[in-house]
Amino acid sequence: MRFLVFLIALFVIGCKPATEKEPDKSIKREKPKISLGDQFELEVGDLLFQDLDCGPFCDAIEKVTFGVNGAQFSHNGIISRIDNDAVWVLEAVIKGVVETQLDSFLIKSADSKGQPKVLVGRLRNEYLHLGPMAVENARRHLGKSYDDYFDILNDRYYCSELLYLAFKEANGGQPVFQLRAMTFEDPDTKEPFPKWVEYFQELNYSIPEGQPGINPGSMSRSIYLDIVHAYGKPEGWRGSTLRTRD
């Protein structure tokens, strides 16, 4: 189980190895800071595309998936609530489907300058009304398990699968984003990435090579979506300007 513990430690903020000592609460520690620059006005239903730095696992995802203008993404979520004092993101992470405050979401991918490597996608006008409905659909799955198996048919969810199904339901059963055949192979060697081999061995499950799935990168390239804001610069992103809505 060591590899699964490794993944959990990477993806769950506040999770720590069992052997780590409890922190001394008498010592005041500064929270990590993020720099947001101008305060962009988010809307419920906006999609956040994130370039996480989690070592070989994220590297494997980003090597075989391609985001808008070359951006490398390994995670995404959806703006679910905007309160007076907080913005919330619905996302599927290793601990399951959860709602996370925006600052906590962004800080997971802050670069050395404190800028989150996150782009904001917004549906174009003809699909904009689907956003709030998709949020309500996704909200019904709060607390459900993460889809370790990447199986589109089970009642478990990985990040982009949750959003794909939420928008499909909002659109009367017609997909807004498209499924594609998944690959877990290194394009250089034509063999599965060692981390994926280890991952699925831990699960005692066959690698679902070629099965239908979806990823944050392909969603970011949707013709129905505009990139309307950049909190920072994801790895590989060549965008110096943002697409605007019609």
Short mmCIF file of N, CA and C in Angstrom, two decimals, residues 107-208:
data_model
loop_
_atom_site.label_atom_id
_atom_site.label_comp_id
_atom_site.label_asym_id
_atom_site.label_seq_id
_atom_site.Cartn_x
_atom_site.Cartn_y
_atom_site.Cartn_z
N ILE A 107 -3.67 27.23 -3.72
CA ILE A 107 -2.34 27.15 -3.13
C ILE A 107 -1.65 25.82 -3.44
N LYS A 108 -2.44 24.80 -3.82
CA LYS A 108 -1.85 23.50 -4.15
C LYS A 108 -0.91 23.57 -5.35
N SER A 109 -1.10 24.61 -6.18
CA SER A 109 -0.27 24.68 -7.39
C SER A 109 0.46 26.01 -7.50
N ALA A 110 0.69 26.68 -6.36
CA ALA A 110 1.41 27.95 -6.39
C ALA A 110 2.87 27.73 -6.80
N ASP A 111 3.38 28.59 -7.68
CA ASP A 111 4.78 28.48 -8.09
C ASP A 111 5.67 29.22 -7.09
N SER A 112 6.94 29.37 -7.41
CA SER A 112 7.89 29.98 -6.48
C SER A 112 7.57 31.44 -6.17
N LYS A 113 6.78 32.07 -7.03
CA LYS A 113 6.39 33.47 -6.81
C LYS A 113 5.02 33.58 -6.14
N GLY A 114 4.46 32.42 -5.77
CA GLY A 114 3.16 32.43 -5.14
C GLY A 114 1.99 32.53 -6.09
N GLN A 115 2.25 32.37 -7.38
CA GLN A 115 1.18 32.46 -8.38
C GLN A 115 0.64 31.06 -8.70
N PRO A 116 -0.65 30.83 -8.49
CA PRO A 116 -1.22 29.51 -8.76
C PRO A 116 -1.22 29.21 -10.26
N LYS A 117 -0.77 28.03 -10.62
CA LYS A 117 -0.74 27.63 -12.03
C LYS A 117 -2.12 27.10 -12.42
N VAL A 118 -3.04 28.04 -12.53
CA VAL A 118 -4.46 27.72 -12.75
C VAL A 118 -5.03 28.66 -13.81
N LEU A 119 -5.77 28.09 -14.76
CA LEU A 119 -6.53 28.88 -15.73
C LEU A 119 -8.02 28.70 -15.45
N VAL A 120 -8.79 29.74 -15.75
CA VAL A 120 -10.24 29.71 -15.55
C VAL A 120 -10.92 29.55 -16.90
N GLY A 121 -11.77 28.53 -17.02
CA GLY A 121 -12.57 28.32 -18.22
C GLY A 121 -14.02 28.67 -17.95
N ARG A 122 -14.66 29.28 -18.93
CA ARG A 122 -16.07 29.64 -18.80
C ARG A 122 -16.80 29.22 -20.08
N LEU A 123 -17.95 28.58 -19.92
CA LEU A 123 -18.72 28.14 -21.08
C LEU A 123 -19.18 29.34 -21.90
N ARG A 124 -19.21 29.15 -23.20
CA ARG A 124 -19.69 30.21 -24.09
C ARG A 124 -21.19 30.42 -23.89
N ASN A 125 -21.67 31.53 -24.43
CA ASN A 125 -23.01 32.00 -24.10
C ASN A 125 -24.09 30.94 -24.28
N GLU A 126 -24.01 30.14 -25.35
CA GLU A 126 -25.08 29.18 -25.61
C GLU A 126 -25.11 28.04 -24.59
N TYR A 127 -24.01 27.86 -23.85
CA TYR A 127 -23.96 26.80 -22.84
C TYR A 127 -23.81 27.35 -21.43
N LEU A 128 -23.76 28.66 -21.29
CA LEU A 128 -23.46 29.27 -19.99
C LEU A 128 -24.48 28.89 -18.93
N HIS A 129 -25.73 28.71 -19.33
CA HIS A 129 -26.79 28.38 -18.37
C HIS A 129 -26.61 27.00 -17.75
N LEU A 130 -25.77 26.17 -18.35
CA LEU A 130 -25.58 24.81 -17.84
C LEU A 130 -24.73 24.78 -16.57
N GLY A 131 -23.92 25.83 -16.36
CA GLY A 131 -22.99 25.82 -15.23
C GLY A 131 -23.65 25.60 -13.88
N PRO A 132 -24.62 26.44 -13.48
CA PRO A 132 -25.26 26.23 -12.18
C PRO A 132 -25.95 24.87 -12.06
N MET A 133 -26.56 24.38 -13.15
CA MET A 133 -27.20 23.06 -13.11
C MET A 133 -26.15 21.97 -12.93
N ALA A 134 -25.01 22.11 -13.59
CA ALA A 134 -23.93 21.13 -13.44
C ALA A 134 -23.42 21.10 -12.01
N VAL A 135 -23.33 22.27 -11.39
CA VAL A 135 -22.90 22.34 -9.99
C VAL A 135 -23.85 21.54 -9.10
N GLU A 136 -25.15 21.72 -9.29
CA GLU A 136 -26.12 20.99 -8.46
C GLU A 136 -26.03 19.49 -8.72
N ASN A 137 -25.78 19.10 -9.96
CA ASN A 137 -25.61 17.67 -10.25
C ASN A 137 -24.38 17.12 -9.56
N ALA A 138 -23.28 17.86 -9.62
CA ALA A 138 -22.05 17.41 -8.97
C ALA A 138 -22.20 17.39 -7.45
N ARG A 139 -22.94 18.35 -6.91
CA ARG A 139 -23.11 18.44 -5.46
C ARG A 139 -23.78 17.18 -4.89
N ARG A 140 -24.63 16.54 -5.66
CA ARG A 140 -25.30 15.33 -5.19
C ARG A 140 -24.31 14.19 -4.93
N HIS A 141 -23.10 14.33 -5.46
CA HIS A 141 -22.10 13.27 -5.28
C HIS A 141 -21.10 13.58 -4.17
N LEU A 142 -21.33 14.67 -3.43
CA LEU A 142 -20.44 14.99 -2.31
C LEU A 142 -20.32 13.80 -1.36
N GLY A 143 -19.10 13.50 -0.98
CA GLY A 143 -18.86 12.39 -0.06
C GLY A 143 -18.63 11.06 -0.74
N LYS A 144 -18.90 10.97 -2.04
CA LYS A 144 -18.67 9.70 -2.74
C LYS A 144 -17.17 9.49 -2.98
N SER A 145 -16.82 8.25 -3.24
CA SER A 145 -15.41 7.86 -3.31
C SER A 145 -14.74 8.32 -4.59
N TYR A 146 -13.43 8.49 -4.50
CA TYR A 146 -12.60 8.77 -5.67
C TYR A 146 -12.57 7.53 -6.56
N ASP A 147 -12.56 7.74 -7.86
CA ASP A 147 -12.56 6.62 -8.81
C ASP A 147 -11.13 6.17 -9.09
N ASP A 148 -10.61 5.34 -8.19
CA ASP A 148 -9.25 4.82 -8.36
C ASP A 148 -9.10 4.04 -9.65
N TYR A 149 -10.20 3.48 -10.15
CA TYR A 149 -10.15 2.57 -11.28
C TYR A 149 -10.34 3.27 -12.63
N PHE A 150 -10.70 4.54 -12.62
CA PHE A 150 -10.95 5.30 -13.85
C PHE A 150 -11.99 4.61 -14.73
N ASP A 151 -13.08 4.20 -14.07
CA ASP A 151 -14.18 3.48 -14.73
C ASP A 151 -15.36 4.44 -14.84
N ILE A 152 -15.72 4.81 -16.05
CA ILE A 152 -16.77 5.81 -16.27
C ILE A 152 -18.14 5.30 -15.85
N LEU A 153 -18.29 3.98 -15.62
CA LEU A 153 -19.60 3.40 -15.33
C LEU A 153 -19.86 3.15 -13.86
N ASN A 154 -18.85 3.27 -13.00
CA ASN A 154 -19.12 3.01 -11.58
C ASN A 154 -19.55 4.30 -10.88
N ASP A 155 -20.00 4.18 -9.66
CA ASP A 155 -20.48 5.35 -8.91
C ASP A 155 -19.35 5.94 -8.06
N ARG A 156 -18.19 6.11 -8.69
CA ARG A 156 -17.03 6.74 -8.10
C ARG A 156 -16.54 7.77 -9.11
N TYR A 157 -15.73 8.74 -8.66
CA TYR A 157 -15.45 9.88 -9.55
C TYR A 157 -14.01 10.36 -9.42
N TYR A 158 -13.35 10.52 -10.58
CA TYR A 158 -12.10 11.29 -10.61
C TYR A 158 -12.45 12.69 -11.10
N CYS A 159 -11.50 13.61 -11.06
CA CYS A 159 -11.82 15.04 -11.19
C CYS A 159 -12.61 15.38 -12.45
N SER A 160 -12.08 15.05 -13.61
CA SER A 160 -12.75 15.44 -14.85
C SER A 160 -13.96 14.57 -15.15
N GLU A 161 -13.99 13.35 -14.63
CA GLU A 161 -15.17 12.49 -14.79
C GLU A 161 -16.38 13.11 -14.09
N LEU A 162 -16.17 13.62 -12.89
CA LEU A 162 -17.25 14.26 -12.14
C LEU A 162 -17.86 15.40 -12.95
N LEU A 163 -17.01 16.23 -13.54
CA LEU A 163 -17.50 17.39 -14.28
C LEU A 163 -18.14 16.98 -15.61
N TYR A 164 -17.55 15.99 -16.27
CA TYR A 164 -18.12 15.49 -17.53
C TYR A 164 -19.56 15.03 -17.31
N LEU A 165 -19.78 14.21 -16.28
CA LEU A 165 -21.11 13.66 -16.04
C LEU A 165 -22.08 14.74 -15.55
N ALA A 166 -21.59 15.69 -14.76
CA ALA A 166 -22.45 16.76 -14.27
C ALA A 166 -22.97 17.62 -15.41
N PHE A 167 -22.10 17.96 -16.36
CA PHE A 167 -22.53 18.77 -17.50
C PHE A 167 -23.38 17.97 -18.47
N LYS A 168 -23.08 16.70 -18.63
CA LYS A 168 -23.90 15.86 -19.51
C LYS A 168 -25.33 15.79 -19.00
N GLU A 169 -25.49 15.59 -17.70
CA GLU A 169 -26.84 15.55 -17.13
C GLU A 169 -27.54 16.89 -17.26
N ALA A 170 -26.80 17.98 -17.05
CA ALA A 170 -27.38 19.32 -17.18
C ALA A 170 -27.85 19.60 -18.60
N ASN A 171 -27.20 18.95 -19.57
CA ASN A 171 -27.51 19.17 -20.99
C ASN A 171 -28.47 18.11 -21.53
N GLY A 172 -29.30 17.56 -20.67
CA GLY A 172 -30.31 16.61 -21.11
C GLY A 172 -29.77 15.30 -21.60
N GLY A 173 -28.61 14.89 -21.09
CA GLY A 173 -28.01 13.62 -21.47
C GLY A 173 -27.08 13.70 -22.66
N GLN A 174 -26.93 14.88 -23.24
CA GLN A 174 -26.01 15.07 -24.36
C GLN A 174 -24.66 15.59 -23.84
N PRO A 175 -23.56 14.93 -24.20
CA PRO A 175 -22.26 15.37 -23.68
C PRO A 175 -21.89 16.78 -24.15
N VAL A 176 -21.37 17.57 -23.23
CA VAL A 176 -20.79 18.87 -23.57
C VAL A 176 -19.30 18.68 -23.87
N PHE A 177 -18.66 17.83 -23.09
CA PHE A 177 -17.26 17.46 -23.28
C PHE A 177 -17.21 16.03 -23.80
N GLN A 178 -16.15 15.69 -24.52
CA GLN A 178 -16.08 14.41 -25.21
C GLN A 178 -15.16 13.41 -24.51
N LEU A 179 -15.63 12.17 -24.42
CA LEU A 179 -14.78 11.08 -23.94
C LEU A 179 -13.78 10.70 -25.02
N ARG A 180 -12.63 10.23 -24.58
CA ARG A 180 -11.60 9.74 -25.50
C ARG A 180 -11.00 8.46 -24.93
N ALA A 181 -10.36 7.69 -25.80
CA ALA A 181 -9.68 6.48 -25.32
C ALA A 181 -8.52 6.87 -24.42
N MET A 182 -8.49 6.30 -23.23
CA MET A 182 -7.42 6.61 -22.28
C MET A 182 -6.15 5.84 -22.64
N THR A 183 -5.01 6.45 -22.34
CA THR A 183 -3.75 5.73 -22.46
C THR A 183 -2.91 5.95 -21.21
N PHE A 184 -2.27 4.89 -20.78
CA PHE A 184 -1.39 4.94 -19.62
C PHE A 184 0.04 4.61 -20.04
N GLU A 185 0.29 4.70 -21.35
CA GLU A 185 1.60 4.34 -21.91
C GLU A 185 2.46 5.56 -22.15
N ASP A 186 3.74 5.39 -21.92
CA ASP A 186 4.73 6.43 -22.23
C ASP A 186 4.90 6.47 -23.75
N PRO A 187 4.63 7.60 -24.40
CA PRO A 187 4.75 7.65 -25.86
C PRO A 187 6.17 7.39 -26.36
N ASP A 188 7.15 7.56 -25.50
CA ASP A 188 8.54 7.33 -25.90
C ASP A 188 8.89 5.84 -25.92
N THR A 189 8.33 5.08 -24.97
CA THR A 189 8.69 3.67 -24.85
C THR A 189 7.59 2.73 -25.34
N LYS A 190 6.37 3.26 -25.49
CA LYS A 190 5.20 2.45 -25.86
C LYS A 190 4.86 1.42 -24.78
N GLU A 191 5.38 1.62 -23.60
CA GLU A 191 5.10 0.76 -22.46
C GLU A 191 4.39 1.58 -21.38
N PRO A 192 3.60 0.92 -20.52
CA PRO A 192 2.95 1.67 -19.44
C PRO A 192 3.98 2.37 -18.55
N PHE A 193 3.64 3.57 -18.11
CA PHE A 193 4.49 4.26 -17.15
C PHE A 193 4.66 3.38 -15.91
N PRO A 194 5.88 3.26 -15.39
CA PRO A 194 6.09 2.43 -14.19
C PRO A 194 5.17 2.81 -13.02
N LYS A 195 4.90 4.10 -12.85
CA LYS A 195 4.04 4.51 -11.75
C LYS A 195 2.62 3.99 -11.92
N TRP A 196 2.15 3.93 -13.18
CA TRP A 196 0.81 3.39 -13.40
C TRP A 196 0.80 1.88 -13.17
N VAL A 197 1.86 1.20 -13.58
CA VAL A 197 1.94 -0.24 -13.33
C VAL A 197 1.85 -0.51 -11.84
N GLU A 198 2.63 0.23 -11.07
CA GLU A 198 2.64 0.05 -9.62
C GLU A 198 1.28 0.39 -9.02
N TYR A 199 0.69 1.47 -9.51
CA TYR A 199 -0.61 1.92 -9.01
C TYR A 199 -1.68 0.84 -9.18
N PHE A 200 -1.80 0.30 -10.39
CA PHE A 200 -2.85 -0.68 -10.64
C PHE A 200 -2.52 -2.04 -10.01
N GLN A 201 -1.26 -2.35 -9.84
CA GLN A 201 -0.90 -3.57 -9.11
C GLN A 201 -1.37 -3.48 -7.67
N GLU A 202 -1.23 -2.31 -7.07
CA GLU A 202 -1.71 -2.11 -5.70
C GLU A 202 -3.22 -2.34 -5.61
N LEU A 203 -3.93 -1.99 -6.66
CA LEU A 203 -5.38 -2.16 -6.69
C LEU A 203 -5.79 -3.56 -7.13
N ASN A 204 -4.84 -4.35 -7.62
CA ASN A 204 -5.13 -5.66 -8.19
C ASN A 204 -6.15 -5.53 -9.32
N TYR A 205 -5.85 -4.59 -10.22
CA TYR A 205 -6.79 -4.23 -11.29
C TYR A 205 -6.01 -4.02 -12.57
N SER A 206 -6.57 -4.49 -13.69
CA SER A 206 -5.89 -4.35 -14.98
C SER A 206 -5.87 -2.89 -15.41
N ILE A 207 -4.77 -2.48 -16.04
CA ILE A 207 -4.68 -1.12 -16.56
C ILE A 207 -5.76 -0.94 -17.63
N PRO A 208 -6.64 0.06 -17.49
CA PRO A 208 -7.75 0.23 -18.45
C PRO A 208 -7.33 0.94 -19.74
#
